[in-house]
Coordinates of C-alpha atoms in Angstrom, one line a residue:
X1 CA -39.2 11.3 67.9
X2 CA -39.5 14.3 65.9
X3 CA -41.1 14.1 61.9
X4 CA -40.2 16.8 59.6
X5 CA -42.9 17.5 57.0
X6 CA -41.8 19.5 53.7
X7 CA -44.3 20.3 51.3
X8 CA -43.4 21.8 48.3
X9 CA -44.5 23.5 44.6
X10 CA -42.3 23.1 41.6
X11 CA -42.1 26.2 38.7
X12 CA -44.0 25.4 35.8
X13 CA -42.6 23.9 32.8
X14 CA -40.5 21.5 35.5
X15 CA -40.3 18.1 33.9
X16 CA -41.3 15.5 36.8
X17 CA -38.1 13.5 36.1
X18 CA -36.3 16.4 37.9
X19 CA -38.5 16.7 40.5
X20 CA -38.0 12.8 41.0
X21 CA -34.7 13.6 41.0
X22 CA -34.2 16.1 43.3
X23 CA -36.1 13.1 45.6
X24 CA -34.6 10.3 44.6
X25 CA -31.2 12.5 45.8
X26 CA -32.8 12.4 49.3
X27 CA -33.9 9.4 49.6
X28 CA -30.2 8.4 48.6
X29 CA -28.6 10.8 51.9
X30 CA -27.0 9.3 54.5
X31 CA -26.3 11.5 57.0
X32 CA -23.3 10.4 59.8
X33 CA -24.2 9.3 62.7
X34 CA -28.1 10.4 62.1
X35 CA -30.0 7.5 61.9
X36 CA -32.9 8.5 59.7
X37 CA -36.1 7.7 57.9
X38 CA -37.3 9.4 54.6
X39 CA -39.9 8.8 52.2
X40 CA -41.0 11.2 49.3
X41 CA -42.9 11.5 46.4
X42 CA -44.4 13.5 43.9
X43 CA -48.2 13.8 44.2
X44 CA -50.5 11.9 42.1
X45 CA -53.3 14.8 41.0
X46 CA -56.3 13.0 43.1
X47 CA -57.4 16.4 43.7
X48 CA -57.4 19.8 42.1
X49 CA -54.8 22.4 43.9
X50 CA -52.5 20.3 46.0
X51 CA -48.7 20.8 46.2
X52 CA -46.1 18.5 43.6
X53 CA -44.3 17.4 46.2
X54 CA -43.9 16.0 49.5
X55 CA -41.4 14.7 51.9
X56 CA -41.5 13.0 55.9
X57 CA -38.5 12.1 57.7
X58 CA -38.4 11.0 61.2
X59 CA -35.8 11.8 64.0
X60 CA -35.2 10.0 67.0
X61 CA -34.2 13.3 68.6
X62 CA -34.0 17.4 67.8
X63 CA -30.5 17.4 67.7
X64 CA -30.7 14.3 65.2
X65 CA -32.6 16.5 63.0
X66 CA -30.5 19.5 63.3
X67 CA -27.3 17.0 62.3
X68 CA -29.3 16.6 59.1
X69 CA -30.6 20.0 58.8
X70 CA -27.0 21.4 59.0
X71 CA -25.6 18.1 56.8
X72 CA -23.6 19.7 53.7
X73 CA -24.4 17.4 51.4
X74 CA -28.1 17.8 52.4
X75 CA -27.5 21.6 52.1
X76 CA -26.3 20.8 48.4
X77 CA -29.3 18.8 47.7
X78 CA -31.6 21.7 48.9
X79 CA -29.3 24.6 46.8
X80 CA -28.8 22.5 43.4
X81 CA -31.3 20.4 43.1
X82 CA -34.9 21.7 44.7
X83 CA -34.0 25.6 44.9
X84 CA -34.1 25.9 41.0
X85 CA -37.1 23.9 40.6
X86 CA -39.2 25.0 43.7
X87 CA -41.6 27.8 43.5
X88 CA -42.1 27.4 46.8
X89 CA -41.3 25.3 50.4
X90 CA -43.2 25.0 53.3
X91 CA -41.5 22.8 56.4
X92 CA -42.8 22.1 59.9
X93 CA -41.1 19.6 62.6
X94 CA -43.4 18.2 65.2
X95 CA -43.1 15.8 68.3
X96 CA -44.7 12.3 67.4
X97 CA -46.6 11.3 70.8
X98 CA -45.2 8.5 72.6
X99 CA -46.9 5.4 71.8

């Protein structure tokens, strides 16, 4: 099972309606024949400093993920909605452990 992590940092003066948005839109993917799990939100200011954003989705598989990595409406997702809001992006993948 791989988890992908993105953490992200929206320019200022970004309404958080389009920041939801731009979520919301991958919540909403469906990728074919990639059965996924995603779940996103903005973050809720507990403490000073931390990113605006943050999504997980798990994988049963790397070449799962890279189905959705290379997905085109995915890709759109990524280039109209989060590249003109994000200030910045960070992403890691990792292996969950076998349970």
């Amino acid at each position: 099972m791989i988890r992908n992590v993105v953490v992200g940092r929206v320019r200022e003066g970004v309404p958080a309606e389009q920041v939801e948005a731009a979520i919301q839109a991958l919540r909403d993917l469906t990728v074919e024949g990639v059965d996924f799990r995603l779940v996103g939100g903005r973050d809720r200011g507990l403490r000073e400093g931390n990113a605006h954003f943050a999504l997980t989705a798990d994988f049963v598989s790397e070449e799962a993920y890279r189905i959705y990595d290379a997905d085109p409406e995915h890709n759109r997702i990524r280039r109209e909605l989060f590249a003109p809001i994000a200030e910045s992006i960070d992403r890691i993948q990792f292996a969950l452990p076998d349970r």
